[in-house]
CSV table of C-alpha atoms and ligand atoms in Angstrom, one decimal:
chain,number,residue,atom,x,y,z
A,1264,MET,CA,-28.0,-0.3,18.6
A,1265,ASN,CA,-26.7,3.0,17.2
A,1266,GLU,CA,-26.7,2.4,13.5
A,1267,THR,CA,-23.9,4.8,12.5
A,1268,LYS,CA,-21.7,3.3,15.2
A,1269,ASP,CA,-22.4,-0.1,13.9
A,1270,ILE,CA,-21.2,0.6,10.3
A,1271,LEU,CA,-17.6,0.0,9.7
A,1272,LYS,CA,-16.1,2.4,7.2
A,1273,VAL,CA,-13.3,0.7,5.3
A,1274,ALA,CA,-10.9,2.6,3.0
A,1275,MET,CA,-10.1,0.2,0.2
A,1276,PRO,CA,-7.3,0.8,-2.4
A,1277,LYS,CA,-8.7,1.0,-5.9
A,1278,GLY,CA,-6.9,-1.0,-8.5
A,1279,ARG,CA,-4.9,-4.2,-8.3
A,1280,ILE,CA,-4.8,-4.6,-4.5
A,1281,TYR,CA,-8.6,-4.4,-4.3
A,1282,LYS,CA,-9.1,-7.8,-6.0
A,1283,GLN,CA,-6.8,-9.6,-3.6
A,1284,ALA,CA,-8.2,-7.8,-0.6
A,1285,SER,CA,-11.8,-8.5,-1.6
A,1286,ARG,CA,-11.0,-12.1,-2.1
A,1287,LEU,CA,-9.5,-12.4,1.4
A,1288,PHE,CA,-12.5,-10.5,2.9
A,1289,ARG,CA,-14.9,-12.9,1.1
A,1290,GLU,CA,-13.0,-15.9,2.3
A,1291,ALA,CA,-13.4,-14.5,5.8
A,1292,GLY,CA,-17.2,-14.5,5.3
A,1293,LEU,CA,-17.5,-10.7,4.5
A,1294,LEU,CA,-19.4,-10.7,1.3
A,1295,ILE,CA,-18.0,-7.6,-0.4
A,1296,GLN,CA,-18.0,-7.4,-4.2
A,1297,GLU,CA,-15.0,-9.1,-5.8
A,1298,ASP,CA,-14.9,-6.9,-8.8
A,1299,LEU,CA,-15.7,-3.3,-9.1
A,1300,GLU,CA,-14.7,-2.8,-12.7
A,1301,ASP,CA,-18.3,-2.1,-13.9
A,1302,THR,CA,-18.8,0.8,-11.5
A,1303,ARG,CA,-17.3,4.3,-10.9
A,1304,LYS,CA,-19.1,4.5,-7.5
A,1305,LEU,CA,-16.7,5.6,-4.8
A,1306,ILE,CA,-18.8,4.7,-1.7
A,1307,ILE,CA,-20.1,1.2,-1.7
A,1308,GLU,CA,-22.5,0.0,1.0
A,1309,VAL,CA,-22.3,-3.6,2.0
A,1310,PRO,CA,-25.3,-4.0,4.3
A,1311,ASP,CA,-24.7,-7.7,4.9
A,1312,ALA,CA,-21.3,-7.1,6.3
A,1313,ARG,CA,-22.4,-3.8,8.0
A,1314,MET,CA,-19.6,-2.0,6.1
A,1315,GLU,CA,-19.2,0.9,3.8
A,1316,LEU,CA,-16.3,0.7,1.4
A,1317,ILE,CA,-14.5,4.0,0.6
A,1318,MET,CA,-12.8,3.4,-2.7
A,1319,ALA,CA,-9.6,5.5,-2.4
A,1320,LYS,CA,-6.4,6.0,-4.4
A,1321,PRO,CA,-4.0,3.7,-2.5
A,1322,VAL,CA,-1.6,6.5,-1.5
A,1323,ASP,CA,-4.6,8.3,0.2
A,1324,VAL,CA,-5.8,5.4,2.4
A,1325,PRO,CA,-3.6,6.3,5.4
A,1326,THR,CA,-4.9,9.9,5.3
A,1327,TYR,CA,-8.6,8.8,5.4
A,1328,VAL,CA,-7.8,6.5,8.3
A,1329,GLU,CA,-5.7,9.1,10.2
A,1330,TYR,CA,-8.6,11.6,10.0
A,1331,GLY,CA,-11.1,9.0,11.0
A,1332,VAL,CA,-13.4,9.3,8.0
A,1333,ALA,CA,-12.5,5.6,7.5
A,1334,ASP,CA,-12.3,3.4,10.6
A,1335,ILE,CA,-9.9,1.0,9.0
A,1336,GLY,CA,-8.1,0.6,5.7
A,1337,VAL,CA,-6.1,-1.7,3.5
A,1338,VAL,CA,-2.8,-0.3,2.4
A,1339,GLY,CA,0.6,-1.5,1.1
A,1340,LYS,CA,3.5,-1.3,3.6
A,1341,ASP,CA,5.3,0.9,1.0
A,1342,VAL,CA,2.7,3.6,1.2
A,1343,LEU,CA,2.5,3.2,5.0
A,1344,MET,CA,6.2,3.8,5.3
A,1345,GLU,CA,6.2,6.7,2.9
A,1346,GLU,CA,3.2,8.5,4.4
A,1347,ASN,CA,4.1,7.9,8.0
A,1348,LYS,CA,0.6,8.7,9.3
A,1349,ASP,CA,-0.6,8.3,12.9
A,1350,VAL,CA,-2.6,5.1,12.5
A,1351,TYR,CA,-2.5,1.6,14.1
A,1352,GLU,CA,-1.0,-1.2,11.9
A,1353,LEU,CA,-3.2,-4.2,13.0
A,1354,LEU,CA,-2.4,-7.0,10.6
A,1355,ASP,CA,-0.2,-8.2,7.8
A,1356,LEU,CA,-2.7,-9.4,5.2
A,1357,GLY,CA,0.1,-11.0,3.2
A,1358,ILE,CA,-1.5,-9.9,-0.1
A,1359,ALA,CA,0.0,-8.1,-3.1
A,1360,PRO,CA,3.6,-9.3,-2.2
A,1361,CYS,CA,6.4,-7.4,-3.9
A,1362,ARG,CA,9.6,-5.7,-2.9
A,1363,MET,CA,11.1,-2.2,-2.8
A,1364,SER,CA,14.4,-2.1,-4.6
A,1365,VAL,CA,17.2,0.1,-5.9
A,1366,ILE,CA,17.2,-0.3,-9.7
A,1367,GLY,CA,19.5,0.9,-12.5
A,1368,LEU,CA,20.9,0.2,-15.9
A,1369,PRO,CA,23.3,-2.8,-16.1
A,1370,ASP,CA,26.2,-0.6,-17.0
A,1371,TRP,CA,25.6,1.9,-14.2
A,1372,LYS,CA,28.8,3.4,-12.8
A,1373,PRO,CA,29.1,5.0,-9.3
A,1374,VAL,CA,29.1,8.9,-9.5
A,1375,MET,CA,29.3,11.6,-6.8
A,1376,ASN,CA,25.8,12.5,-5.5
A,1377,PRO,CA,23.8,10.3,-7.8
A,1378,ARG,CA,20.2,11.2,-8.7
A,1379,VAL,CA,17.6,8.8,-7.6
A,1380,ALA,CA,14.1,9.0,-9.0
A,1381,THR,CA,11.2,7.5,-7.0
A,1382,LYS,CA,7.6,7.7,-5.9
A,1383,TYR,CA,8.9,7.2,-2.3
A,1384,PRO,CA,11.1,10.2,-1.5
A,1385,ASN,CA,10.9,9.7,2.3
A,1386,VAL,CA,11.7,6.0,2.2
A,1387,ALA,CA,14.5,6.5,-0.4
A,1388,SER,CA,16.1,9.4,1.5
A,1389,GLN,CA,16.1,7.5,4.8
A,1390,TYR,CA,17.5,4.4,3.1
A,1391,PHE,CA,20.5,6.2,1.6
A,1392,ARG,CA,21.0,8.4,4.7
A,1393,GLU,CA,21.3,5.3,6.9
A,1394,ARG,CA,24.0,3.9,4.6
A,1395,GLY,CA,25.9,7.2,4.6
A,1396,GLN,CA,25.3,7.7,0.9
A,1397,GLN,CA,24.7,11.1,-0.4
A,1398,VAL,CA,22.1,11.2,-3.2
A,1399,GLU,CA,19.7,13.7,-4.8
A,1400,VAL,CA,16.2,12.4,-4.6
A,1401,ILE,CA,13.8,13.3,-7.4
A,1402,LYS,CA,10.1,12.7,-6.8
A,1403,LEU,CA,8.1,11.3,-9.7
A,1404,ASN,CA,4.5,10.0,-9.7
A,1405,GLY,CA,4.6,7.0,-12.0
A,1406,SER,CA,6.5,5.2,-14.8
A,1407,ILE,CA,9.6,5.6,-12.7
A,1408,GLU,CA,11.5,3.2,-14.9
A,1409,LEU,CA,11.7,5.9,-17.5
A,1410,ALA,CA,14.1,8.0,-15.4
A,1411,PRO,CA,17.3,6.1,-16.0
A,1412,LEU,CA,16.4,5.3,-19.6
A,1413,ILE,CA,16.1,9.0,-20.6
A,1414,GLY,CA,18.9,10.3,-18.3
A,1415,LEU,CA,16.8,12.0,-15.6
A,1416,ALA,CA,18.3,9.8,-12.8
A,1417,ASP,CA,21.2,7.4,-12.2
A,1418,ARG,CA,19.1,5.0,-10.2
A,1419,ILE,CA,15.5,4.5,-9.1
A,1420,VAL,CA,13.8,3.2,-6.0
A,1421,ASP,CA,10.7,1.4,-7.0
A,1422,MET,CA,8.5,-1.7,-6.5
A,1423,VAL,CA,9.3,-5.0,-8.2
A,1424,GLU,CA,6.5,-7.5,-8.4
A,1425,THR,CA,7.0,-9.9,-11.3
A,1426,GLY,CA,10.1,-8.1,-12.7
A,1427,GLN,CA,8.4,-7.7,-16.0
A,1428,THR,CA,8.7,-3.9,-16.1
A,1429,LEU,CA,12.5,-4.2,-15.5
A,1430,ARG,CA,13.0,-6.9,-18.1
A,1431,ASP,CA,11.0,-5.0,-20.7
A,1432,ASN,CA,13.1,-1.9,-20.1
A,1433,GLY,CA,16.5,-3.4,-19.8
A,1434,LEU,CA,16.9,-2.5,-16.1
A,1435,VAL,CA,18.4,-4.5,-13.3
A,1436,GLU,CA,17.6,-4.8,-9.6
A,1437,MET,CA,20.8,-3.6,-7.8
A,1438,GLU,CA,19.7,-3.9,-4.2
A,1439,PRO,CA,16.5,-5.4,-2.8
A,1440,MET,CA,15.6,-3.1,0.1
A,1441,PHE,CA,12.7,-4.8,1.9
A,1442,GLY,CA,9.6,-6.9,1.2
A,1443,VAL,CA,6.2,-5.3,0.9
A,1444,THR,CA,2.7,-6.7,1.6
A,1445,SER,CA,-0.7,-5.0,2.3
A,1446,ARG,CA,-1.6,-4.2,5.9
A,1447,LEU,CA,-4.8,-3.6,7.8
A,1448,ILE,CA,-4.7,-0.3,9.6
A,1449,ALA,CA,-7.1,1.4,12.0
A,1450,ASN,CA,-7.8,4.9,13.2
A,1451,ARG,CA,-6.8,5.3,16.8
A,1452,VAL,CA,-10.2,6.5,18.1
A,1453,SER,CA,-12.2,4.0,16.0
A,1454,TYR,CA,-10.1,1.2,17.4
A,1455,ARG,CA,-11.3,2.1,20.9
A,1456,MET,CA,-14.9,3.1,20.0
A,1457,LYS,CA,-15.5,0.2,17.6
A,1458,ASN,CA,-13.1,-2.3,19.2
A,1459,ASP,CA,-15.4,-5.3,19.1
A,1460,ARG,CA,-16.2,-4.9,15.4
A,1461,ILE,CA,-12.6,-4.2,14.4
A,1462,GLN,CA,-11.1,-6.9,16.6
A,1463,SER,CA,-13.6,-9.5,15.4
A,1464,LEU,CA,-12.8,-8.6,11.8
A,1465,CYS,CA,-9.1,-8.9,12.6
A,1466,ASP,CA,-9.6,-12.3,14.2
A,1467,ARG,CA,-11.6,-13.5,11.2
A,1468,LEU,CA,-9.0,-12.3,8.7
A,1469,GLN,CA,-6.2,-13.8,10.8
A,1470,ALA,CA,-7.9,-17.2,11.0
A,1471,THR,CA,-8.5,-17.1,7.2
A,1472,LEU,CA,-4.8,-16.2,6.6
A,1473,SER,CA,-3.7,-19.1,8.9
A,1474,ALA,CA,-6.0,-21.5,7.0
A,1475,ARG,CA,-4.5,-20.4,3.7
A,1476,VAL,CA,-0.9,-21.4,4.6
B,1740,PRP,C1,4.4,-0.7,-10.4
B,1740,PRP,C2,5.9,-0.4,-10.0
B,1740,PRP,C3,6.6,-0.9,-11.2
B,1740,PRP,C4,5.8,-2.2,-11.6
B,1740,PRP,C5,6.4,-3.4,-11.0
B,1740,PRP,O1,4.0,0.3,-11.2
B,1740,PRP,O2,6.1,1.0,-9.8
B,1740,PRP,O3,6.7,0.0,-12.2
B,1740,PRP,O4,4.5,-2.0,-11.0
B,1740,PRP,O5,5.6,-4.5,-11.4
B,1740,PRP,P1,6.3,-5.8,-12.2
B,1740,PRP,O6,7.6,-6.1,-11.5
B,1740,PRP,O7,5.3,-6.9,-12.1
B,1740,PRP,O8,6.6,-5.3,-13.6
B,1740,PRP,P2,2.5,0.6,-11.5
B,1740,PRP,O9,1.9,-0.4,-12.5
B,1740,PRP,O10,1.7,0.7,-10.2
B,1740,PRP,O11,2.5,1.9,-12.3
B,1740,PRP,P3,3.4,3.3,-12.1
B,1740,PRP,O12,4.8,2.9,-12.4
B,1740,PRP,O13,2.8,4.2,-13.1
B,1740,PRP,O14,3.2,3.7,-10.7
């Protein structure tokens, strides 16, 4: 068998999603490392599972998969919607559940053309456009909750998981927009060329997810 063709390259998000994704993969019998905190390695071979893990910044996972340097990837629906890359979405992994919401200070008053700060300018713009609301979207890269506190924006669009960040900063969720979980995505060519491998991985993950409920 062609060895390169047999290795599945998997773009994995570094950080908090990795732990949950690796747990799911392990439950499905793919013995990938549960914790990578003790290494700064970015490419991790998993010979037993015939896989190579590419440890990526979450927002870059769809890019690696679109270009085919990773055959498949694990990525949050939030990133998938924002990045809008040409990839197949194969499976809802149900992990890292949270929601995208419009957030503000409790005493927020409507203003003309409010400023909305977010890491997700495309998602936010589309959301307000569909509702006929004119807003000015300001792109930030993190700690979005700062924006209304220091007067940069009237509202923010951001992820809410436990709600702790909102509570700690005196902010309120004004409108939940949609639920977010992590998804398994595939490169279009890889999906054809490595269909058996990808499909059997999908089936194993699906069976594991069904057994979890
Ligand atoms: C995310 C998100 C919120 C927070 C929500 O931020 O942007 O700030 O987590 O989680 P919670 O509801 O459990 O408090 P992250 O930690 O990824 O950092 P960032 O804001 O710098 O992107």
